[in-house]
Amino acid sequence: MTVPVKPLLTVEDLRVTFPTRTGDVQAVRGVSFALGRERLGIVGESGSGKSQTGRAIMGLTPGHARISARKLAFGDRDLLTMPARERRDLRGKKVAMILQDPKYSLNPVMTIGRQIVETLKTHEKISTSAAKARALAMLEAVQISDPERVFSLYPHEVSGGMGQRAMIAMMLVCGPELLIADEPTSALDVTVQLEVLDILDKLVADRGMGLIFISHDLRLVSSFCDRVIVMYAGRIVEELPAANLADAQHPYTRGLLNCLPTIGSDRHPLPVLDRKPEWAL
Amino acid sequence: MTSALSIRDMVVTYDEFAALDHVNFDIGTGESFGIVGESGSGKSTLLRAVSGLASFDQGTLSVNGRPYSGRKRDKEFYRTVQMVFQDPYGSLHPRQTVDRLLLEPLVIHGFTDIETRINRALDEVGLGSGFRFRYSHQLSGGQRQRIAIARALILEPKILLLDEPTSALDASIQAEILNLLEQARRDRNLTFVMVSHDLGVISHMCERLAVMKTGKVVETVPRKALENREFSADYTRQLLVASEGFRRG
């Protein structure tokens, strides 16, 4: 993968702080990276700040939280100073996000088709019939064999895997340049996970999007992405090409790799992570 | 090897839908038995039917040679069989302290040395008595699951039913809980029936495993067969491939 001249997304010293009764909690503490048209994985355990990083880029941080950064730019456009209106135009059109569980992130009282059409009509001047045709084509692109039927179904009427495909369709229908996928397959069955990842992989490659893949599953991320960022306690502890995962230096990354039970390895007891306080400094 | 748990032709139906369709298992005393399958395969229904949380419509269940019906179970049954649930956030009473949570089973079963048992149970799961008067919202996911395990073990059961005990936890915490469960099993010669969708976890914990799909048992194989890929069902192979991660095709 060649490094593009101008990165798609630049993040420098991103901080997300939540004020609480007992003082400020820093969920993200100085995260910096640049993303080209590549697949970047962000890995960490719960509370490591990986999701808040994705949400800050998307502009979905809760209102009471404070965001600060030296630079947070999408192409040339500064996301920090951008008015909310422009940010809304960007969101869904240029930057899109796939969430973990289709059960909770699709609108339960709107058919899948209408939700996709709504996305299109928000961002483009398009007739209803043209929007419907685009939505159907998109449902077909995520390998839904009977798009007409799924178009008129409500989210509760489809399986998890089908719901996640519908969400991918909804997010990609406007042709975003950057896609943030926050645990896109964690709520799915293992056998369905691979199908959904396969669809996502092909679409990202065909459309030349930048992808940020957020997950707690280090192995999955490394098999899917070009580059992996490992986060711990709100900071990046290690960044490495996915292919060189075995050469990870940081004890946290190595510990994460090590503590997974695998078929054929007979390790009793499993090695556990010995958390050092200096990792969180 | 005597059978700790014997299930014959068990059927569970919801309206017309057969969630369990003539399932047979024999699990020996001290054995660790795994069940894998995707959602809707009936693996959780099986555990719920065995534990008495759901009733079964047909078939027989016997525990240590004693038969039990689908509906009512006596106290003796619950002394022998205990369960740990998937979601540590949902399985502890939010308005009870840890002390109260652990007290309840002891009172129900008429134990007298309550004080020592609660302290011992907390020590055993590696939490210590400092956690005794906390509420569950003051605990992390891993700590909650430890409390749930303590609550199951406090009655000194012989059989522990584990329904995805680590799938809601981070990988590093998962390793700690799996180690804790193995330790408990060694110390008390427990019989485990463990349900998971993760073949890696099952092959780590269990000597024998059953693969389930749409309410039926596809096949039952020893752990070794999984390592050497000596299984016959195509579905088992699919699960195995899925557990190895994404491959660009």
Short mmCIF file of C-alpha atoms in Angstrom, two decimals:
data_model
loop_
_atom_site.label_atom_id
_atom_site.label_comp_id
_atom_site.label_asym_id
_atom_site.label_seq_id
_atom_site.Cartn_x
_atom_site.Cartn_y
_atom_site.Cartn_z
CA MET A 1 0.00 0.00 0.00
CA THR A 2 1.43 3.35 -1.03
CA VAL A 3 1.13 6.27 1.33
CA PRO A 4 -1.01 8.97 -0.28
CA VAL A 5 0.34 12.52 -0.51
CA LYS A 6 -2.53 14.00 1.42
CA PRO A 7 -4.08 11.92 4.17
CA LEU A 8 -7.82 11.43 4.22
CA LEU A 9 -7.97 12.00 7.94
CA THR A 10 -5.49 13.63 10.29
CA VAL A 11 -5.78 13.23 14.02
CA GLU A 12 -3.23 14.93 16.26
CA ASP A 13 -3.28 14.84 20.02
CA LEU A 14 -6.99 14.06 20.29
CA ARG A 15 -8.39 14.23 23.81
CA VAL A 16 -11.91 13.43 24.96
CA THR A 17 -12.76 14.37 28.53
CA PHE A 18 -15.92 13.58 30.47
CA PRO A 19 -16.60 15.78 33.47
CA THR A 20 -17.99 13.75 36.38
CA ARG A 21 -18.86 14.49 39.98
CA THR A 22 -15.51 13.12 41.08
CA GLY A 23 -13.48 15.09 38.55
CA ASP A 24 -12.60 14.78 34.90
CA VAL A 25 -12.29 11.38 33.27
CA GLN A 26 -10.07 11.37 30.22
CA ALA A 27 -11.35 8.65 27.90
CA VAL A 28 -8.95 9.54 25.09
CA ARG A 29 -5.61 11.05 26.05
CA GLY A 30 -3.58 12.32 23.14
CA VAL A 31 -4.22 10.03 20.20
CA SER A 32 -2.50 10.86 16.90
CA PHE A 33 -2.62 9.11 13.57
CA ALA A 34 -3.07 9.80 9.88
CA LEU A 35 -5.26 7.70 7.65
CA GLY A 36 -4.98 7.30 3.91
CA ARG A 37 -7.14 5.11 1.72
CA GLU A 38 -6.27 2.09 3.76
CA ARG A 39 -7.68 -0.21 6.39
CA LEU A 40 -6.68 0.81 9.86
CA GLY A 41 -7.56 -1.29 12.89
CA ILE A 42 -7.95 0.14 16.38
CA VAL A 43 -7.77 -2.52 19.07
CA GLY A 44 -8.20 -2.32 22.81
CA GLU A 45 -10.27 -3.63 25.67
CA SER A 46 -13.39 -1.98 27.05
CA GLY A 47 -12.57 1.45 28.42
CA SER A 48 -9.44 1.86 26.29
CA GLY A 49 -10.98 4.80 24.41
CA LYS A 50 -11.18 3.11 21.01
CA SER A 51 -14.88 3.76 20.50
CA GLN A 52 -14.65 7.33 21.80
CA THR A 53 -11.89 7.97 19.27
CA GLY A 54 -14.19 6.80 16.48
CA ARG A 55 -17.10 8.81 17.82
CA ALA A 56 -15.04 11.98 18.12
CA ILE A 57 -14.06 11.69 14.45
CA MET A 58 -17.67 11.11 13.53
CA GLY A 59 -18.86 13.98 15.72
CA LEU A 60 -21.00 11.81 17.94
CA THR A 61 -19.38 12.57 21.27
CA PRO A 62 -22.00 13.29 23.96
CA GLY A 63 -22.69 16.99 24.48
CA HIS A 64 -21.28 17.26 27.96
CA ALA A 65 -17.89 15.87 26.98
CA ARG A 66 -15.01 18.10 25.92
CA ILE A 67 -12.97 17.42 22.80
CA SER A 68 -9.62 18.99 22.20
CA ALA A 69 -6.99 18.29 19.57
CA ARG A 70 -4.06 20.00 17.93
CA LYS A 71 -5.56 18.95 14.66
CA LEU A 72 -8.62 16.98 13.62
CA ALA A 73 -9.08 17.31 9.89
CA PHE A 74 -10.93 15.42 7.19
CA GLY A 75 -8.88 16.17 4.08
CA ASP A 76 -8.41 19.93 4.25
CA ARG A 77 -11.45 20.60 6.35
CA ASP A 78 -11.01 21.26 10.01
CA LEU A 79 -13.55 19.22 11.95
CA LEU A 80 -13.00 21.12 15.21
CA THR A 81 -14.10 24.54 14.00
CA MET A 82 -16.66 23.35 11.48
CA PRO A 83 -20.22 24.52 12.17
CA ALA A 84 -22.64 21.81 13.25
CA ARG A 85 -24.57 22.19 10.01
CA GLU A 86 -21.60 21.41 7.81
CA ARG A 87 -20.67 18.57 10.11
CA ARG A 88 -24.14 17.10 9.61
CA ASP A 89 -23.73 17.31 5.85
CA LEU A 90 -20.44 15.49 6.09
CA ARG A 91 -21.83 12.79 8.35
CA GLY A 92 -23.50 10.09 6.32
CA LYS A 93 -22.27 11.58 3.06
CA LYS A 94 -18.48 11.59 3.32
CA VAL A 95 -17.95 9.90 6.65
CA ALA A 96 -20.12 6.98 7.71
CA MET A 97 -20.22 4.69 10.69
CA ILE A 98 -21.32 1.10 11.18
CA LEU A 99 -22.30 0.25 14.74
CA GLN A 100 -22.12 -2.97 16.64
CA ASP A 101 -25.63 -4.24 16.96
CA PRO A 102 -28.23 -3.80 14.20
CA LYS A 103 -30.93 -4.59 16.76
CA TYR A 104 -30.29 -1.29 18.51
CA SER A 105 -28.88 0.94 15.81
CA LEU A 106 -31.55 0.65 13.14
CA ASN A 107 -34.81 2.55 13.54
CA PRO A 108 -37.32 -0.08 14.74
CA VAL A 109 -40.42 1.68 13.40
CA MET A 110 -39.19 2.31 9.86
CA THR A 111 -38.70 -0.27 7.14
CA ILE A 112 -35.14 -0.98 6.08
CA GLY A 113 -35.82 0.42 2.62
CA ARG A 114 -37.20 3.68 3.93
CA GLN A 115 -34.17 4.15 6.13
CA ILE A 116 -31.82 3.77 3.19
CA VAL A 117 -33.92 6.10 1.05
CA GLU A 118 -33.94 8.61 3.90
CA THR A 119 -30.14 8.65 3.96
CA LEU A 120 -30.04 9.28 0.22
CA LYS A 121 -32.65 12.03 0.26
CA THR A 122 -30.93 13.81 3.13
CA HIS A 123 -27.74 14.17 1.18
CA GLU A 124 -28.70 14.24 -2.47
CA LYS A 125 -31.32 15.87 -4.65
CA ILE A 126 -32.90 12.71 -5.89
CA SER A 127 -36.40 11.55 -6.79
CA THR A 128 -38.07 8.90 -4.67
CA SER A 129 -38.06 6.35 -7.47
CA ALA A 130 -34.38 6.94 -8.23
CA ALA A 131 -33.59 6.68 -4.52
CA LYS A 132 -35.46 3.42 -4.32
CA ALA A 133 -33.57 2.03 -7.29
CA ARG A 134 -30.25 3.03 -5.66
CA ALA A 135 -31.32 1.47 -2.36
CA LEU A 136 -32.26 -1.80 -4.06
CA ALA A 137 -28.98 -1.88 -5.96
CA MET A 138 -27.13 -1.28 -2.70
CA LEU A 139 -29.00 -4.10 -0.95
CA GLU A 140 -27.97 -6.32 -3.80
CA ALA A 141 -24.37 -5.19 -3.42
CA VAL A 142 -24.35 -6.44 0.18
CA GLN A 143 -25.43 -9.82 -1.17
CA ILE A 144 -29.02 -9.78 -0.08
CA SER A 145 -30.56 -12.22 -2.52
CA ASP A 146 -34.07 -10.80 -2.43
CA PRO A 147 -33.65 -7.01 -2.13
CA GLU A 148 -37.29 -6.18 -2.94
CA ARG A 149 -38.50 -8.24 0.02
CA VAL A 150 -35.88 -6.97 2.49
CA PHE A 151 -36.57 -3.39 1.37
CA SER A 152 -40.04 -3.54 2.87
CA LEU A 153 -39.14 -5.42 6.05
CA TYR A 154 -38.77 -3.90 9.51
CA PRO A 155 -35.48 -4.43 11.37
CA HIS A 156 -37.04 -6.90 13.84
CA GLU A 157 -38.09 -9.12 10.95
CA VAL A 158 -34.55 -9.86 9.80
CA SER A 159 -31.69 -11.84 11.37
CA GLY A 160 -28.63 -10.20 12.89
CA GLY A 161 -26.48 -10.89 9.86
CA MET A 162 -29.12 -9.52 7.51
CA GLY A 163 -29.58 -6.45 9.72
CA GLN A 164 -25.86 -5.78 9.68
CA ARG A 165 -25.81 -6.05 5.89
CA ALA A 166 -28.69 -3.58 5.74
CA MET A 167 -26.70 -1.21 7.94
CA ILE A 168 -23.66 -1.55 5.68
CA ALA A 169 -25.90 -0.81 2.70
CA MET A 170 -27.33 2.24 4.44
CA MET A 171 -23.89 3.58 5.30
CA LEU A 172 -22.35 3.01 1.91
CA VAL A 173 -25.23 4.16 -0.28
CA CYS A 174 -23.99 7.76 -0.41
CA GLY A 175 -20.49 6.61 -1.29
CA PRO A 176 -18.54 7.85 1.75
CA GLU A 177 -14.78 8.33 1.59
CA LEU A 178 -14.23 7.27 5.15
CA LEU A 179 -15.98 4.43 6.91
CA ILE A 180 -15.73 3.85 10.64
CA ALA A 181 -16.81 0.38 11.69
CA ASP A 182 -17.20 0.03 15.45
CA GLU A 183 -17.26 -3.68 16.30
CA PRO A 184 -19.28 -4.41 13.15
CA THR A 185 -19.44 -8.16 13.69
CA SER A 186 -19.22 -8.67 17.45
CA ALA A 187 -22.95 -9.23 17.83
CA LEU A 188 -23.08 -11.81 15.05
CA ASP A 189 -22.59 -15.55 15.02
CA VAL A 190 -19.12 -16.72 14.09
CA THR A 191 -20.22 -18.26 10.82
CA VAL A 192 -22.09 -15.10 9.82
CA GLN A 193 -19.21 -12.85 10.91
CA LEU A 194 -17.00 -13.98 8.08
CA GLU A 195 -19.70 -13.41 5.44
CA VAL A 196 -20.29 -9.86 6.66
CA LEU A 197 -16.56 -9.14 6.82
CA ASP A 198 -16.15 -10.50 3.34
CA ILE A 199 -18.84 -8.16 2.00
CA LEU A 200 -17.34 -5.22 3.84
CA ASP A 201 -13.87 -6.05 2.57
CA LYS A 202 -14.95 -6.19 -1.07
CA LEU A 203 -16.93 -2.96 -0.90
CA VAL A 204 -14.13 -1.07 0.81
CA ALA A 205 -11.63 -2.32 -1.74
CA ASP A 206 -13.86 -1.63 -4.77
CA ARG A 207 -14.76 1.88 -3.70
CA GLY A 208 -11.31 2.83 -2.43
CA MET A 209 -12.56 4.02 0.92
CA GLY A 210 -10.54 4.62 4.02
CA LEU A 211 -11.63 2.29 6.80
CA ILE A 212 -11.21 2.49 10.54
CA PHE A 213 -12.05 -0.87 12.05
CA ILE A 214 -12.57 -0.72 15.79
CA SER A 215 -12.60 -4.01 17.66
CA HIS A 216 -11.50 -5.77 20.81
CA ASP A 217 -10.43 -8.80 18.77
CA LEU A 218 -6.76 -8.42 17.94
CA ARG A 219 -6.55 -11.46 15.71
CA LEU A 220 -9.59 -10.56 13.68
CA VAL A 221 -8.38 -7.00 13.18
CA SER A 222 -4.94 -8.07 12.13
CA SER A 223 -6.33 -10.48 9.58
CA PHE A 224 -8.57 -7.76 8.14
CA CYS A 225 -6.54 -4.54 8.26
CA ASP A 226 -3.30 -3.18 6.82
CA ARG A 227 -2.20 -1.42 9.95
CA VAL A 228 -3.13 -1.84 13.60
CA ILE A 229 -3.16 0.66 16.45
CA VAL A 230 -3.31 -0.81 19.94
CA MET A 231 -4.89 1.39 22.60
CA TYR A 232 -4.67 1.11 26.36
CA ALA A 233 -6.18 3.52 28.90
CA GLY A 234 -6.86 6.19 26.29
CA ARG A 235 -3.46 6.17 24.64
CA ILE A 236 -1.83 4.44 21.71
CA VAL A 237 0.66 1.98 23.12
CA GLU A 238 1.73 0.45 19.84
CA GLU A 239 1.27 0.87 16.12
CA LEU A 240 2.36 -1.78 13.69
CA PRO A 241 1.67 -3.28 10.27
CA ALA A 242 -0.90 -6.04 10.66
CA ALA A 243 1.38 -8.57 9.01
CA ASN A 244 4.01 -8.06 11.71
CA LEU A 245 1.71 -8.68 14.62
CA ALA A 246 3.94 -11.49 15.84
CA ASP A 247 6.75 -8.97 16.31
CA ALA A 248 4.71 -6.78 18.64
CA GLN A 249 6.96 -5.19 21.24
CA HIS A 250 4.63 -3.78 23.84
CA PRO A 251 3.86 -6.23 26.66
CA TYR A 252 0.16 -5.33 26.49
CA THR A 253 -0.10 -6.30 22.82
CA ARG A 254 1.85 -9.47 23.46
CA GLY A 255 -0.31 -10.25 26.47
CA LEU A 256 -3.49 -9.79 24.45
CA LEU A 257 -2.21 -12.11 21.76
CA ASN A 258 -1.14 -14.65 24.30
CA CYS A 259 -4.20 -14.93 26.51
CA LEU A 260 -6.54 -16.31 23.83
CA PRO A 261 -7.28 -20.01 24.05
CA THR A 262 -6.68 -21.66 20.69
CA ILE A 263 -7.41 -25.08 19.32
CA GLY A 264 -4.48 -27.42 19.65
CA SER A 265 -2.47 -25.45 22.19
CA ASP A 266 -2.52 -27.06 25.59
CA ARG A 267 -1.78 -24.27 28.02
CA HIS A 268 -3.18 -24.70 31.52
CA PRO A 269 -3.55 -22.25 33.09
CA LEU A 270 -3.79 -19.64 30.37
CA PRO A 271 -1.28 -16.80 30.64
CA VAL A 272 -3.02 -13.74 32.05
CA LEU A 273 -2.24 -10.12 31.48
CA ASP A 274 -0.10 -8.64 34.23
CA ARG A 275 -1.12 -5.00 34.01
CA LYS A 276 1.70 -2.62 34.81
CA PRO A 277 0.74 0.82 36.11
CA GLU A 278 3.35 2.44 33.84
CA TRP A 279 1.38 1.35 30.72
CA ALA A 280 -1.31 3.85 31.63
CA LEU A 281 1.10 6.75 32.16
CA MET B 1 -17.36 -43.94 34.53
CA THR B 2 -20.72 -43.19 36.09
CA SER B 3 -23.01 -40.69 34.53
CA ALA B 4 -23.38 -37.45 36.43
CA LEU B 5 -25.91 -36.17 33.99
CA SER B 6 -27.96 -38.22 31.61
CA ILE B 7 -30.35 -36.75 29.09
CA ARG B 8 -32.56 -38.96 26.93
CA ASP B 9 -34.66 -37.79 24.00
CA MET B 10 -35.20 -34.37 25.45
CA VAL B 11 -37.70 -32.22 23.56
CA VAL B 12 -38.50 -28.58 24.26
CA THR B 13 -41.11 -26.90 22.12
CA TYR B 14 -42.33 -23.35 22.06
CA ASP B 15 -45.72 -23.42 20.36
CA GLU B 16 -44.95 -25.37 17.20
CA PHE B 17 -41.22 -24.66 17.21
CA ALA B 18 -38.93 -27.40 18.46
CA ALA B 19 -36.09 -25.63 20.26
CA LEU B 20 -34.66 -28.99 21.31
CA ASP B 21 -35.34 -31.98 19.15
CA HIS B 22 -34.64 -35.36 20.76
CA VAL B 23 -31.31 -34.58 22.32
CA ASN B 24 -29.25 -37.27 24.07
CA PHE B 25 -26.25 -36.72 26.30
CA ASP B 26 -24.35 -38.74 28.86
CA ILE B 27 -21.87 -36.73 30.86
CA GLY B 28 -19.58 -38.54 33.26
CA THR B 29 -18.70 -37.49 36.80
CA GLY B 30 -15.81 -35.06 36.75
CA GLU B 31 -16.01 -34.61 33.01
CA SER B 32 -15.94 -31.27 31.29
CA PHE B 33 -18.36 -31.29 28.41
CA GLY B 34 -18.71 -28.52 25.85
CA ILE B 35 -21.57 -27.54 23.59
CA VAL B 36 -21.00 -25.26 20.59
CA GLY B 37 -23.42 -23.85 18.09
CA GLU B 38 -24.69 -20.55 16.79
CA SER B 39 -27.64 -18.58 18.12
CA GLY B 40 -30.84 -20.53 17.79
CA SER B 41 -29.08 -23.88 17.86
CA GLY B 42 -30.71 -24.76 21.18
CA LYS B 43 -27.58 -24.81 23.29
CA SER B 44 -28.88 -22.35 25.87
CA THR B 45 -32.32 -23.97 25.84
CA LEU B 46 -30.66 -27.25 26.74
CA LEU B 47 -28.93 -25.72 29.78
CA ARG B 48 -32.12 -23.98 30.84
CA ALA B 49 -34.09 -27.22 30.57
CA VAL B 50 -31.47 -29.12 32.56
CA SER B 51 -31.28 -26.44 35.25
CA GLY B 52 -35.04 -26.28 35.63
CA LEU B 53 -35.41 -22.72 34.34
CA ALA B 54 -37.39 -24.03 31.40
CA SER B 55 -39.49 -27.17 31.39
CA PHE B 56 -39.02 -29.90 28.86
CA ASP B 57 -41.95 -31.60 27.17
CA GLN B 58 -40.60 -35.05 26.47
CA GLY B 59 -37.68 -37.21 27.45
CA THR B 60 -35.91 -37.89 30.71
CA LEU B 61 -33.27 -36.21 32.80
CA SER B 62 -31.34 -37.92 35.51
CA VAL B 63 -28.69 -36.46 37.76
CA ASN B 64 -26.39 -38.90 39.55
CA GLY B 65 -28.90 -41.63 38.80
CA ARG B 66 -31.92 -39.73 40.17
CA PRO B 67 -34.62 -38.93 37.64
CA TYR B 68 -36.14 -35.46 37.51
CA SER B 69 -39.25 -34.29 35.72
CA GLY B 70 -39.55 -31.34 33.42
CA ARG B 71 -41.26 -29.15 35.94
CA LYS B 72 -40.73 -29.20 39.68
CA ARG B 73 -37.33 -29.85 41.23
CA ASP B 74 -36.52 -30.31 44.90
CA LYS B 75 -33.85 -28.53 46.92
CA GLU B 76 -31.52 -31.47 46.59
CA PHE B 77 -31.39 -30.85 42.85
CA TYR B 78 -30.31 -27.25 43.26
CA ARG B 79 -27.68 -28.31 45.78
CA THR B 80 -26.21 -30.51 43.10
CA VAL B 81 -26.65 -28.40 39.97
CA GLN B 82 -25.83 -24.70 39.74
CA MET B 83 -25.53 -22.37 36.80
CA VAL B 84 -23.44 -19.36 35.72
CA PHE B 85 -24.97 -17.06 33.15
CA GLN B 86 -23.64 -15.20 30.16
CA ASP B 87 -24.28 -11.63 31.09
CA PRO B 88 -22.69 -10.61 34.39
CA TYR B 89 -24.56 -7.30 34.16
CA GLY B 90 -27.95 -8.98 34.07
CA SER B 91 -27.48 -11.91 36.41
CA LEU B 92 -26.81 -10.08 39.68
CA HIS B 93 -29.55 -8.25 41.54
CA PRO B 94 -28.76 -4.53 41.14
CA ARG B 95 -30.07 -3.56 44.56
CA GLN B 96 -28.46 -6.30 46.59
CA THR B 97 -24.96 -6.21 48.00
CA VAL B 98 -22.56 -9.04 47.28
CA ASP B 99 -23.13 -10.19 50.85
CA ARG B 100 -26.87 -10.43 50.30
CA LEU B 101 -26.41 -12.20 46.95
CA LEU B 102 -24.25 -14.87 48.52
CA LEU B 103 -26.39 -15.11 51.64
CA GLU B 104 -29.59 -16.01 49.84
CA PRO B 105 -28.67 -19.49 48.59
CA LEU B 106 -27.17 -20.32 52.01
CA VAL B 107 -30.37 -19.34 53.84
CA ILE B 108 -32.58 -21.22 51.40
CA HIS B 109 -30.61 -24.38 51.89
CA GLY B 110 -30.36 -23.98 55.66
CA PHE B 111 -26.63 -23.57 56.10
CA THR B 112 -25.51 -22.39 59.51
CA ASP B 113 -21.84 -21.41 59.14
CA ILE B 114 -22.76 -18.50 56.91
CA GLU B 115 -19.99 -16.12 57.90
CA THR B 116 -17.14 -18.49 57.08
CA ARG B 117 -18.75 -19.70 53.89
CA ILE B 118 -19.19 -16.21 52.45
CA ASN B 119 -15.63 -15.25 53.27
CA ARG B 120 -14.30 -18.49 51.86
CA ALA B 121 -16.36 -18.13 48.68
CA LEU B 122 -15.01 -14.63 48.07
CA ASP B 123 -11.44 -15.73 48.71
CA GLU B 124 -11.85 -18.64 46.37
CA VAL B 125 -12.79 -16.42 43.44
CA GLY B 126 -9.91 -14.11 44.23
CA LEU B 127 -11.87 -11.09 45.42
CA GLY B 128 -11.34 -10.99 49.19
CA SER B 129 -13.70 -9.73 51.86
CA GLY B 130 -13.29 -6.08 50.77
CA PHE B 131 -15.89 -6.76 48.10
CA ARG B 132 -18.47 -8.15 50.47
CA PHE B 133 -20.57 -5.04 50.97
CA ARG B 134 -20.44 -3.61 47.49
CA TYR B 135 -23.27 -3.40 45.03
CA SER B 136 -22.89 -4.99 41.62
CA HIS B 137 -22.72 -1.61 39.85
CA GLN B 138 -19.54 -0.94 41.81
CA LEU B 139 -17.87 -3.95 40.18
CA SER B 140 -16.32 -4.49 36.75
CA GLY B 141 -17.62 -7.15 34.37
CA GLY B 142 -14.91 -9.61 35.36
CA GLN B 143 -15.52 -9.04 39.06
CA ARG B 144 -19.25 -9.55 38.58
CA GLN B 145 -18.65 -12.83 36.84
CA ARG B 146 -16.43 -13.87 39.77
CA ILE B 147 -19.32 -13.10 42.13
CA ALA B 148 -21.67 -15.13 39.94
CA ILE B 149 -19.23 -18.04 40.11
CA ALA B 150 -18.92 -17.63 43.89
CA ARG B 151 -22.71 -17.70 44.19
CA ALA B 152 -22.86 -20.92 42.19
CA LEU B 153 -20.03 -22.58 44.11
CA ILE B 154 -21.14 -21.55 47.59
CA LEU B 155 -23.62 -24.45 47.75
CA GLU B 156 -20.84 -26.88 46.85
CA PRO B 157 -22.63 -28.26 43.81
CA LYS B 158 -21.38 -31.27 41.89
CA ILE B 159 -22.40 -30.06 38.46
CA LEU B 160 -21.86 -26.57 37.11
CA LEU B 161 -23.74 -25.39 34.03
CA LEU B 162 -21.89 -22.57 32.27
CA ASP B 163 -23.79 -20.58 29.67
CA GLU B 164 -21.21 -18.55 27.73
CA PRO B 165 -19.52 -17.45 30.95
CA THR B 166 -16.88 -15.30 29.24
CA SER B 167 -18.44 -14.05 26.01
CA ALA B 168 -19.31 -10.65 27.52
CA LEU B 169 -15.76 -10.15 28.80
CA ASP B 170 -12.52 -8.81 27.34
CA ALA B 171 -9.98 -11.36 26.12
CA SER B 172 -7.60 -10.69 29.01
CA ILE B 173 -10.38 -11.03 31.59
CA GLN B 174 -11.66 -14.14 29.80
CA ALA B 175 -8.32 -15.87 30.46
CA GLU B 176 -8.59 -15.07 34.19
CA ILE B 177 -12.13 -16.41 34.47
CA LEU B 178 -11.31 -19.58 32.50
CA ASN B 179 -8.35 -20.20 34.80
CA LEU B 180 -10.55 -19.65 37.85
CA LEU B 181 -13.13 -22.14 36.55
CA GLU B 182 -10.47 -24.76 35.83
CA GLN B 183 -9.02 -24.30 39.30
CA ALA B 184 -12.46 -24.71 40.90
CA ARG B 185 -13.09 -27.82 38.87
CA ARG B 186 -9.80 -29.38 39.92
CA ASP B 187 -10.28 -28.54 43.59
CA ARG B 188 -13.83 -29.81 43.85
CA ASN B 189 -13.92 -32.49 41.18
CA LEU B 190 -16.80 -30.70 39.49
CA THR B 191 -18.61 -31.75 36.36
CA PHE B 192 -18.83 -28.95 33.81
CA VAL B 193 -21.33 -28.48 31.03
CA MET B 194 -20.14 -25.44 29.15
CA VAL B 195 -21.90 -23.70 26.30
CA SER B 196 -20.05 -21.34 24.00
CA HIS B 197 -19.93 -20.17 20.43
CA ASP B 198 -16.15 -19.98 20.63
CA LEU B 199 -14.47 -23.24 19.60
CA GLY B 200 -11.16 -22.03 21.03
CA VAL B 201 -12.66 -21.64 24.50
CA ILE B 202 -14.46 -24.97 24.33
CA SER B 203 -11.42 -26.88 23.17
CA HIS B 204 -9.40 -25.27 25.94
CA MET B 205 -11.88 -26.15 28.68
CA CYS B 206 -13.55 -29.39 27.62
CA GLU B 207 -12.48 -32.93 26.94
CA ARG B 208 -15.49 -33.70 24.80
CA LEU B 209 -17.81 -31.46 22.86
CA ALA B 210 -21.08 -31.59 21.02
CA VAL B 211 -21.91 -29.47 18.01
CA MET B 212 -25.52 -28.35 17.88
CA LYS B 213 -27.59 -26.90 15.09
CA THR B 214 -31.32 -26.14 14.88
CA GLY B 215 -32.11 -28.01 18.09
CA LYS B 216 -30.29 -31.18 17.14
CA VAL B 217 -26.89 -32.57 17.99
CA VAL B 218 -24.84 -32.64 14.79
CA GLU B 219 -22.02 -34.65 16.30
CA THR B 220 -20.13 -35.35 19.50
CA VAL B 221 -16.36 -35.50 19.29
CA PRO B 222 -13.43 -35.62 21.71
CA ARG B 223 -11.16 -32.57 21.86
CA LYS B 224 -8.36 -34.44 20.10
CA ALA B 225 -10.54 -34.92 17.05
CA LEU B 226 -10.91 -31.19 16.76
CA GLU B 227 -7.16 -30.68 16.80
CA ASN B 228 -6.56 -33.41 14.23
CA ARG B 229 -9.63 -32.38 12.24
CA GLU B 230 -11.14 -35.82 12.52
CA PHE B 231 -14.79 -34.94 12.40
CA SER B 232 -17.44 -35.75 9.88
CA ALA B 233 -20.00 -32.96 9.89
CA ASP B 234 -19.57 -30.14 7.43
CA TYR B 235 -21.04 -27.74 9.95
CA THR B 236 -18.24 -28.48 12.43
CA ARG B 237 -15.74 -27.62 9.72
CA GLN B 238 -17.53 -24.34 9.06
CA LEU B 239 -17.35 -23.43 12.73
CA LEU B 240 -13.67 -24.33 12.80
CA VAL B 241 -12.89 -22.19 9.77
CA ALA B 242 -14.84 -19.31 11.28
CA SER B 243 -12.86 -19.57 14.51
CA GLU B 244 -9.59 -19.08 12.67
CA GLY B 245 -10.38 -15.53 11.66
CA PHE B 246 -10.84 -13.65 8.44
CA ARG B 247 -9.08 -14.72 5.29
CA ARG B 248 -9.11 -12.66 2.14
CA GLY B 249 -10.48 -14.93 -0.54
#
